[in-house]
Short mmCIF file of C-alpha atoms in Angstrom, two decimals:
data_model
loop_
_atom_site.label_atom_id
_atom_site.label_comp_id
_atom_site.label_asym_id
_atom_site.label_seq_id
_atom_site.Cartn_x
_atom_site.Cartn_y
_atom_site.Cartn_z
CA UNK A 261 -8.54 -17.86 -0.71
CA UNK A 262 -7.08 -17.46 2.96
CA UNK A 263 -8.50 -14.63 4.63
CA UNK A 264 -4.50 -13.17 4.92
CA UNK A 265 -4.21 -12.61 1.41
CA UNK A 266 -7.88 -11.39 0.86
CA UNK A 267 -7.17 -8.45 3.74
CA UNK A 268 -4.28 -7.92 1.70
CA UNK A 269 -5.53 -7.38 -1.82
CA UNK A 270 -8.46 -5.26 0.21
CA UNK A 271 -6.12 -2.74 1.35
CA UNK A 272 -3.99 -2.57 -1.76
CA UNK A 273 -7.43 -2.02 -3.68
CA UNK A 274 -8.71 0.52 -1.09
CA UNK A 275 -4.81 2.47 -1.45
CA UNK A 276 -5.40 2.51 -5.03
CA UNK A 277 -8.63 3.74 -4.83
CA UNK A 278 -7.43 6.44 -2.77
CA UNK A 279 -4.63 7.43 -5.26
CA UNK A 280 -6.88 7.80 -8.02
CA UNK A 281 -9.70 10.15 -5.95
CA UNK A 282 -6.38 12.01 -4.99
CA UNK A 283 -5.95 13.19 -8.68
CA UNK A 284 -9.84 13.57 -9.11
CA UNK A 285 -10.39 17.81 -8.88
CA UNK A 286 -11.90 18.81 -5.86
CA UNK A 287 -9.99 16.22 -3.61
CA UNK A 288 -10.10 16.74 0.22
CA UNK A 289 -6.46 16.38 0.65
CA UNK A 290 -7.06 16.73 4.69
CA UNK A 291 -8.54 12.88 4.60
CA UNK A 292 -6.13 11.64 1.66
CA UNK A 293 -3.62 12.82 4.40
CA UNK A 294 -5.59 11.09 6.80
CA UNK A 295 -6.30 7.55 5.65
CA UNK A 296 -3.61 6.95 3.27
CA UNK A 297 -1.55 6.44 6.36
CA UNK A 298 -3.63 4.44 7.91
CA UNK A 299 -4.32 2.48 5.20
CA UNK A 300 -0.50 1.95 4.19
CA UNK A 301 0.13 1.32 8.29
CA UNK A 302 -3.09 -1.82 7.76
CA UNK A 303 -1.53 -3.37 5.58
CA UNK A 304 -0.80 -6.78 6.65
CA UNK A 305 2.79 -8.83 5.22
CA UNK A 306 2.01 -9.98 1.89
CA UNK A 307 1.35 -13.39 1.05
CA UNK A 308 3.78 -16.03 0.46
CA UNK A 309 5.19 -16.14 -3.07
CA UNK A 310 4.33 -12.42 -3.66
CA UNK A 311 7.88 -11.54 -4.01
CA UNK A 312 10.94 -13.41 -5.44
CA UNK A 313 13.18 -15.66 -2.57
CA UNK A 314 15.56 -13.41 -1.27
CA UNK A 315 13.84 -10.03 -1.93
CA UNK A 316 14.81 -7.05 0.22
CA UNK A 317 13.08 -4.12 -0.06
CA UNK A 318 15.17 -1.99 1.57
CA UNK A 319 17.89 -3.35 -0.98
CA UNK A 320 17.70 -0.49 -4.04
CA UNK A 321 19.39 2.98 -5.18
CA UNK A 322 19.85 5.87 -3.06
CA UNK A 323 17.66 8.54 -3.35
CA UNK A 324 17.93 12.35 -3.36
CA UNK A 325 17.74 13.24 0.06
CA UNK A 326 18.00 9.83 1.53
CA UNK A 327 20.88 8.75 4.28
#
């Protein structure tokens, strides 16, 4: 496996991890605030094929309180 698509399921594993010890009791929310982030900022672009040909992410519904 390439090492850009290894760094990438990393970070989505380590963001994942980090949601679930968010919901554990007794969570220090001051570093869930502090890595999640970071973490989300780290991620790299996903790999090739990961998402359909023309995808656009910013392509979807309008949300409450969006622009």
């Amino acid at each position: 496996m390439c090492e850009h698509i290894e760094d990438f399921h990393r970070t989505v594993l380590m963001l994942g991890a980090l949601a679930l010890y968010a919901d554990t009791p007794g969570a220090d929310d001051t570093f869930i605030d502090t890595i999640g982030p970071s973490l989300a900022a780290s991620l790299p672009e996903p790999p090739p094929g990961m998402f359909p040909p023309g995808y656009d992410p910013t392509d979807g519904p309008e949300y409450p309180g969006g622009s």
